[in-house]
């Protein structure tokens, strides 16, 4: 069950490990955000930390700057994390150890998730495989 088995029954990440409160408690606090990016369409690369998944489909995740953030190591500050949701039928084609591109409208707003506090969100964005040629 946990993060490595995205084919499992529907669940939240916090349930997969019996609670992830310890990592979340170690998250550094931050308040600075890039207000100039609010409601702007952006394209940004990062790694997926899934929040909810069902039968290989990820319905919401945190886009984090390094692999393992929020799951194996403490989360980065909230202003380095983007909450991504409403992805349709998104299924990672390379696994979760590889970076992705996320394109969509960025909004600013504090959000508390199972894994970390977050300062930004993209709803209905497009997730694609990362490639250095597509920078």
mmCIF file with all atom_site columns, C-alpha atoms in Angstrom:
data_model
loop_
_atom_site.group_PDB
_atom_site.id
_atom_site.type_symbol
_atom_site.label_atom_id
_atom_site.label_alt_id
_atom_site.label_comp_id
_atom_site.label_asym_id
_atom_site.label_entity_id
_atom_site.label_seq_id
_atom_site.pdbx_PDB_ins_code
_atom_site.Cartn_x
_atom_site.Cartn_y
_atom_site.Cartn_z
_atom_site.occupancy
_atom_site.B_iso_or_equiv
_atom_site.pdbx_formal_charge
_atom_site.auth_seq_id
_atom_site.auth_comp_id
_atom_site.auth_asym_id
_atom_site.auth_atom_id
_atom_site.pdbx_PDB_model_num
ATOM 1   C CA . UNK A 1 1   ? 0.000  0.000  0.000   1.00 0.00 ? 1   UNK A CA 1
ATOM 2   C CA . UNK A 1 2   ? 1.398  3.407  0.337   1.00 0.00 ? 2   UNK A CA 1
ATOM 3   C CA . UNK A 1 3   ? 2.759  5.762  -2.270  1.00 0.00 ? 3   UNK A CA 1
ATOM 4   C CA . UNK A 1 4   ? 4.300  3.021  -4.406  1.00 0.00 ? 4   UNK A CA 1
ATOM 5   C CA . UNK A 1 5   ? 0.937  1.343  -5.057  1.00 0.00 ? 5   UNK A CA 1
ATOM 6   C CA . UNK A 1 6   ? -1.218 3.829  -6.938  1.00 0.00 ? 6   UNK A CA 1
ATOM 7   C CA . UNK A 1 7   ? -3.424 0.927  -8.062  1.00 0.00 ? 7   UNK A CA 1
ATOM 8   C CA . UNK A 1 8   ? -4.769 0.465  -4.530  1.00 0.00 ? 8   UNK A CA 1
ATOM 9   C CA . UNK A 1 9   ? -8.269 1.368  -3.352  1.00 0.00 ? 9   UNK A CA 1
ATOM 10  C CA . UNK A 1 10  ? -9.156 5.099  -3.198  1.00 0.00 ? 10  UNK A CA 1
ATOM 11  C CA . UNK A 1 11  ? -7.400 6.834  -0.331  1.00 0.00 ? 11  UNK A CA 1
ATOM 12  C CA . UNK A 1 12  ? -5.726 9.924  0.975   1.00 0.00 ? 12  UNK A CA 1
ATOM 13  C CA . UNK A 1 13  ? -1.930 9.950  1.425   1.00 0.00 ? 13  UNK A CA 1
ATOM 14  C CA . UNK A 1 14  ? -2.214 10.497 5.162   1.00 0.00 ? 14  UNK A CA 1
ATOM 15  C CA . UNK A 1 15  ? -4.129 7.224  5.450   1.00 0.00 ? 15  UNK A CA 1
ATOM 16  C CA . UNK A 1 16  ? -1.542 5.281  3.421   1.00 0.00 ? 16  UNK A CA 1
ATOM 17  C CA . UNK A 1 17  ? 1.079  5.646  6.125   1.00 0.00 ? 17  UNK A CA 1
ATOM 18  C CA . UNK A 1 18  ? -1.178 5.802  9.173   1.00 0.00 ? 18  UNK A CA 1
ATOM 19  C CA . UNK A 1 19  ? -0.621 9.529  9.559   1.00 0.00 ? 19  UNK A CA 1
ATOM 20  C CA . UNK A 1 20  ? 2.160  11.819 8.413   1.00 0.00 ? 20  UNK A CA 1
ATOM 21  C CA . UNK A 1 21  ? 1.994  14.429 11.152  1.00 0.00 ? 21  UNK A CA 1
ATOM 22  C CA . UNK A 1 22  ? 5.649  14.126 12.105  1.00 0.00 ? 22  UNK A CA 1
ATOM 23  C CA . UNK A 1 23  ? 7.011  15.333 8.750   1.00 0.00 ? 23  UNK A CA 1
ATOM 24  C CA . UNK A 1 24  ? 4.452  18.127 8.523   1.00 0.00 ? 24  UNK A CA 1
ATOM 25  C CA . UNK A 1 25  ? 5.430  19.349 12.002  1.00 0.00 ? 25  UNK A CA 1
ATOM 26  C CA . UNK A 1 26  ? 9.001  19.856 10.736  1.00 0.00 ? 26  UNK A CA 1
ATOM 27  C CA . UNK A 1 27  ? 7.972  22.173 7.888   1.00 0.00 ? 27  UNK A CA 1
ATOM 28  C CA . UNK A 1 28  ? 9.772  25.543 8.037   1.00 0.00 ? 28  UNK A CA 1
ATOM 29  C CA . UNK A 1 29  ? 7.360  28.488 8.247   1.00 0.00 ? 29  UNK A CA 1
ATOM 30  C CA . UNK A 1 30  ? 7.191  31.102 5.523   1.00 0.00 ? 30  UNK A CA 1
ATOM 31  C CA . UNK A 1 31  ? 4.941  34.046 4.716   1.00 0.00 ? 31  UNK A CA 1
ATOM 32  C CA . UNK A 1 32  ? 6.506  35.590 1.612   1.00 0.00 ? 32  UNK A CA 1
ATOM 33  C CA . UNK A 1 33  ? 4.692  34.913 -1.667  1.00 0.00 ? 33  UNK A CA 1
ATOM 34  C CA . UNK A 1 34  ? 5.080  36.208 -5.219  1.00 0.00 ? 34  UNK A CA 1
ATOM 35  C CA . UNK A 1 35  ? 1.979  38.413 -5.401  1.00 0.00 ? 35  UNK A CA 1
ATOM 36  C CA . UNK A 1 36  ? 2.892  39.366 -8.981  1.00 0.00 ? 36  UNK A CA 1
ATOM 37  C CA . UNK A 1 37  ? 2.151  35.762 -10.044 1.00 0.00 ? 37  UNK A CA 1
ATOM 38  C CA . UNK A 1 38  ? -1.418 35.712 -8.693  1.00 0.00 ? 38  UNK A CA 1
ATOM 39  C CA . UNK A 1 39  ? -3.888 34.726 -11.457 1.00 0.00 ? 39  UNK A CA 1
ATOM 40  C CA . UNK A 1 40  ? -1.050 34.363 -13.982 1.00 0.00 ? 40  UNK A CA 1
ATOM 41  C CA . UNK A 1 41  ? -0.713 31.347 -16.271 1.00 0.00 ? 41  UNK A CA 1
ATOM 42  C CA . UNK A 1 42  ? 2.617  29.727 -15.513 1.00 0.00 ? 42  UNK A CA 1
ATOM 43  C CA . UNK A 1 43  ? 4.627  26.655 -16.428 1.00 0.00 ? 43  UNK A CA 1
ATOM 44  C CA . UNK A 1 44  ? 6.760  25.179 -13.667 1.00 0.00 ? 44  UNK A CA 1
ATOM 45  C CA . UNK A 1 45  ? 8.703  21.972 -13.129 1.00 0.00 ? 45  UNK A CA 1
ATOM 46  C CA . UNK A 1 46  ? 8.723  19.931 -9.934  1.00 0.00 ? 46  UNK A CA 1
ATOM 47  C CA . UNK A 1 47  ? 8.009  16.586 -8.329  1.00 0.00 ? 47  UNK A CA 1
ATOM 48  C CA . UNK A 1 48  ? 4.685  15.020 -7.382  1.00 0.00 ? 48  UNK A CA 1
ATOM 49  C CA . UNK A 1 49  ? 3.740  14.313 -3.770  1.00 0.00 ? 49  UNK A CA 1
ATOM 50  C CA . UNK A 1 50  ? 0.277  12.704 -4.195  1.00 0.00 ? 50  UNK A CA 1
ATOM 51  C CA . UNK A 1 51  ? -2.544 13.658 -1.851  1.00 0.00 ? 51  UNK A CA 1
ATOM 52  C CA . UNK A 1 52  ? -5.315 11.472 -3.284  1.00 0.00 ? 52  UNK A CA 1
ATOM 53  C CA . UNK A 1 53  ? -5.263 8.640  -5.797  1.00 0.00 ? 53  UNK A CA 1
ATOM 54  C CA . UNK A 1 54  ? -7.440 5.828  -7.132  1.00 0.00 ? 54  UNK A CA 1
ATOM 55  C CA . UNK A 1 55  ? -6.569 2.978  -9.535  1.00 0.00 ? 55  UNK A CA 1
ATOM 56  C CA . UNK A 1 56  ? -3.412 4.639  -10.841 1.00 0.00 ? 56  UNK A CA 1
ATOM 57  C CA . UNK A 1 57  ? -5.095 8.052  -11.231 1.00 0.00 ? 57  UNK A CA 1
ATOM 58  C CA . UNK A 1 58  ? -3.913 10.998 -9.134  1.00 0.00 ? 58  UNK A CA 1
ATOM 59  C CA . UNK A 1 59  ? -6.684 13.506 -8.446  1.00 0.00 ? 59  UNK A CA 1
ATOM 60  C CA . UNK A 1 60  ? -4.687 15.983 -6.369  1.00 0.00 ? 60  UNK A CA 1
ATOM 61  C CA . UNK A 1 61  ? -1.038 16.439 -5.462  1.00 0.00 ? 61  UNK A CA 1
ATOM 62  C CA . UNK A 1 62  ? 1.556  18.842 -4.167  1.00 0.00 ? 62  UNK A CA 1
ATOM 63  C CA . UNK A 1 63  ? 4.151  20.053 -6.648  1.00 0.00 ? 63  UNK A CA 1
ATOM 64  C CA . UNK A 1 64  ? 7.383  20.178 -4.670  1.00 0.00 ? 64  UNK A CA 1
ATOM 65  C CA . UNK A 1 65  ? 10.929 21.281 -5.615  1.00 0.00 ? 65  UNK A CA 1
ATOM 66  C CA . UNK A 1 66  ? 12.700 17.989 -4.848  1.00 0.00 ? 66  UNK A CA 1
ATOM 67  C CA . UNK A 1 67  ? 11.868 14.306 -4.912  1.00 0.00 ? 67  UNK A CA 1
ATOM 68  C CA . UNK A 1 68  ? 10.631 12.826 -1.630  1.00 0.00 ? 68  UNK A CA 1
ATOM 69  C CA . UNK A 1 69  ? 9.555  16.161 -0.129  1.00 0.00 ? 69  UNK A CA 1
ATOM 70  C CA . UNK A 1 70  ? 6.659  15.814 2.332   1.00 0.00 ? 70  UNK A CA 1
ATOM 71  C CA . UNK A 1 71  ? 6.832  12.014 2.265   1.00 0.00 ? 71  UNK A CA 1
ATOM 72  C CA . UNK A 1 72  ? 10.402 10.918 3.057   1.00 0.00 ? 72  UNK A CA 1
ATOM 73  C CA . UNK A 1 73  ? 11.834 14.232 4.227   1.00 0.00 ? 73  UNK A CA 1
ATOM 74  C CA . UNK A 1 74  ? 10.208 17.290 5.831   1.00 0.00 ? 74  UNK A CA 1
ATOM 75  C CA . UNK A 1 75  ? 8.270  19.580 3.498   1.00 0.00 ? 75  UNK A CA 1
ATOM 76  C CA . UNK A 1 76  ? 9.866  22.735 2.152   1.00 0.00 ? 76  UNK A CA 1
ATOM 77  C CA . UNK A 1 77  ? 8.358  26.088 3.209   1.00 0.00 ? 77  UNK A CA 1
ATOM 78  C CA . UNK A 1 78  ? 4.768  26.715 2.050   1.00 0.00 ? 78  UNK A CA 1
ATOM 79  C CA . UNK A 1 79  ? 5.932  29.295 -0.492  1.00 0.00 ? 79  UNK A CA 1
ATOM 80  C CA . UNK A 1 80  ? 7.822  26.542 -2.366  1.00 0.00 ? 80  UNK A CA 1
ATOM 81  C CA . UNK A 1 81  ? 4.802  24.227 -2.751  1.00 0.00 ? 81  UNK A CA 1
ATOM 82  C CA . UNK A 1 82  ? 1.875  24.323 -5.206  1.00 0.00 ? 82  UNK A CA 1
ATOM 83  C CA . UNK A 1 83  ? -1.388 22.445 -4.581  1.00 0.00 ? 83  UNK A CA 1
ATOM 84  C CA . UNK A 1 84  ? -2.553 20.956 -7.922  1.00 0.00 ? 84  UNK A CA 1
ATOM 85  C CA . UNK A 1 85  ? -6.113 19.628 -8.347  1.00 0.00 ? 85  UNK A CA 1
ATOM 86  C CA . UNK A 1 86  ? -8.898 18.873 -10.841 1.00 0.00 ? 86  UNK A CA 1
ATOM 87  C CA . UNK A 1 87  ? -6.603 17.014 -13.206 1.00 0.00 ? 87  UNK A CA 1
ATOM 88  C CA . UNK A 1 88  ? -9.184 14.858 -14.941 1.00 0.00 ? 88  UNK A CA 1
ATOM 89  C CA . UNK A 1 89  ? -7.735 11.416 -15.549 1.00 0.00 ? 89  UNK A CA 1
ATOM 90  C CA . UNK A 1 90  ? -4.048 12.123 -14.802 1.00 0.00 ? 90  UNK A CA 1
ATOM 91  C CA . UNK A 1 91  ? -1.862 9.020  -14.540 1.00 0.00 ? 91  UNK A CA 1
ATOM 92  C CA . UNK A 1 92  ? 1.898  9.417  -14.112 1.00 0.00 ? 92  UNK A CA 1
ATOM 93  C CA . UNK A 1 93  ? 3.641  7.598  -16.959 1.00 0.00 ? 93  UNK A CA 1
ATOM 94  C CA . UNK A 1 94  ? 7.117  7.509  -15.373 1.00 0.00 ? 94  UNK A CA 1
ATOM 95  C CA . UNK A 1 95  ? 6.407  7.003  -11.694 1.00 0.00 ? 95  UNK A CA 1
ATOM 96  C CA . UNK A 1 96  ? 6.832  9.549  -8.942  1.00 0.00 ? 96  UNK A CA 1
ATOM 97  C CA . UNK A 1 97  ? 10.620 9.795  -8.884  1.00 0.00 ? 97  UNK A CA 1
ATOM 98  C CA . UNK A 1 98  ? 10.739 11.860 -12.074 1.00 0.00 ? 98  UNK A CA 1
ATOM 99  C CA . UNK A 1 99  ? 9.940  15.575 -12.489 1.00 0.00 ? 99  UNK A CA 1
ATOM 100 C CA . UNK A 1 100 ? 6.937  16.901 -14.408 1.00 0.00 ? 100 UNK A CA 1
ATOM 101 C CA . UNK A 1 101 ? 5.840  20.177 -15.957 1.00 0.00 ? 101 UNK A CA 1
ATOM 102 C CA . UNK A 1 102 ? 2.631  21.756 -14.656 1.00 0.00 ? 102 UNK A CA 1
ATOM 103 C CA . UNK A 1 103 ? 0.947  24.488 -16.689 1.00 0.00 ? 103 UNK A CA 1
ATOM 104 C CA . UNK A 1 104 ? -2.030 26.449 -15.420 1.00 0.00 ? 104 UNK A CA 1
ATOM 105 C CA . UNK A 1 105 ? -3.360 29.538 -13.667 1.00 0.00 ? 105 UNK A CA 1
ATOM 106 C CA . UNK A 1 106 ? -1.568 30.082 -10.358 1.00 0.00 ? 106 UNK A CA 1
ATOM 107 C CA . UNK A 1 107 ? -3.523 31.500 -7.428  1.00 0.00 ? 107 UNK A CA 1
ATOM 108 C CA . UNK A 1 108 ? -2.256 32.589 -4.050  1.00 0.00 ? 108 UNK A CA 1
ATOM 109 C CA . UNK A 1 109 ? -3.958 31.364 -0.920  1.00 0.00 ? 109 UNK A CA 1
ATOM 110 C CA . UNK A 1 110 ? -2.950 29.473 2.162   1.00 0.00 ? 110 UNK A CA 1
ATOM 111 C CA . UNK A 1 111 ? -4.091 25.873 2.281   1.00 0.00 ? 111 UNK A CA 1
ATOM 112 C CA . UNK A 1 112 ? -3.462 23.210 4.887   1.00 0.00 ? 112 UNK A CA 1
ATOM 113 C CA . UNK A 1 113 ? -3.146 19.700 3.414   1.00 0.00 ? 113 UNK A CA 1
ATOM 114 C CA . UNK A 1 114 ? -2.437 16.276 4.889   1.00 0.00 ? 114 UNK A CA 1
ATOM 115 C CA . UNK A 1 115 ? 1.261  16.650 4.033   1.00 0.00 ? 115 UNK A CA 1
ATOM 116 C CA . UNK A 1 116 ? 2.079  20.346 4.350   1.00 0.00 ? 116 UNK A CA 1
ATOM 117 C CA . UNK A 1 117 ? 0.918  23.940 4.436   1.00 0.00 ? 117 UNK A CA 1
ATOM 118 C CA . UNK A 1 118 ? 0.813  25.444 0.942   1.00 0.00 ? 118 UNK A CA 1
ATOM 119 C CA . UNK A 1 119 ? 0.845  29.025 -0.387  1.00 0.00 ? 119 UNK A CA 1
ATOM 120 C CA . UNK A 1 120 ? -0.137 28.481 -4.044  1.00 0.00 ? 120 UNK A CA 1
ATOM 121 C CA . UNK A 1 121 ? -2.626 26.452 -6.095  1.00 0.00 ? 121 UNK A CA 1
ATOM 122 C CA . UNK A 1 122 ? -3.257 25.450 -9.703  1.00 0.00 ? 122 UNK A CA 1
ATOM 123 C CA . UNK A 1 123 ? -6.710 24.089 -10.474 1.00 0.00 ? 123 UNK A CA 1
ATOM 124 C CA . UNK A 1 124 ? -7.331 22.233 -13.711 1.00 0.00 ? 124 UNK A CA 1
ATOM 125 C CA . UNK A 1 125 ? -3.727 22.481 -14.854 1.00 0.00 ? 125 UNK A CA 1
ATOM 126 C CA . UNK A 1 126 ? -2.013 20.322 -17.451 1.00 0.00 ? 126 UNK A CA 1
ATOM 127 C CA . UNK A 1 127 ? 0.697  17.903 -16.304 1.00 0.00 ? 127 UNK A CA 1
ATOM 128 C CA . UNK A 1 128 ? 3.273  16.670 -18.803 1.00 0.00 ? 128 UNK A CA 1
ATOM 129 C CA . UNK A 1 129 ? 6.467  14.655 -18.695 1.00 0.00 ? 129 UNK A CA 1
ATOM 130 C CA . UNK A 1 130 ? 9.525  16.769 -17.932 1.00 0.00 ? 130 UNK A CA 1
ATOM 131 C CA . UNK A 1 131 ? 12.127 17.022 -20.660 1.00 0.00 ? 131 UNK A CA 1
ATOM 132 C CA . UNK A 1 132 ? 15.103 19.375 -20.721 1.00 0.00 ? 132 UNK A CA 1
ATOM 133 C CA . UNK A 1 133 ? 14.325 20.063 -24.397 1.00 0.00 ? 133 UNK A CA 1
ATOM 134 C CA . UNK A 1 134 ? 10.942 21.544 -23.442 1.00 0.00 ? 134 UNK A CA 1
ATOM 135 C CA . UNK A 1 135 ? 12.277 24.212 -21.068 1.00 0.00 ? 135 UNK A CA 1
#
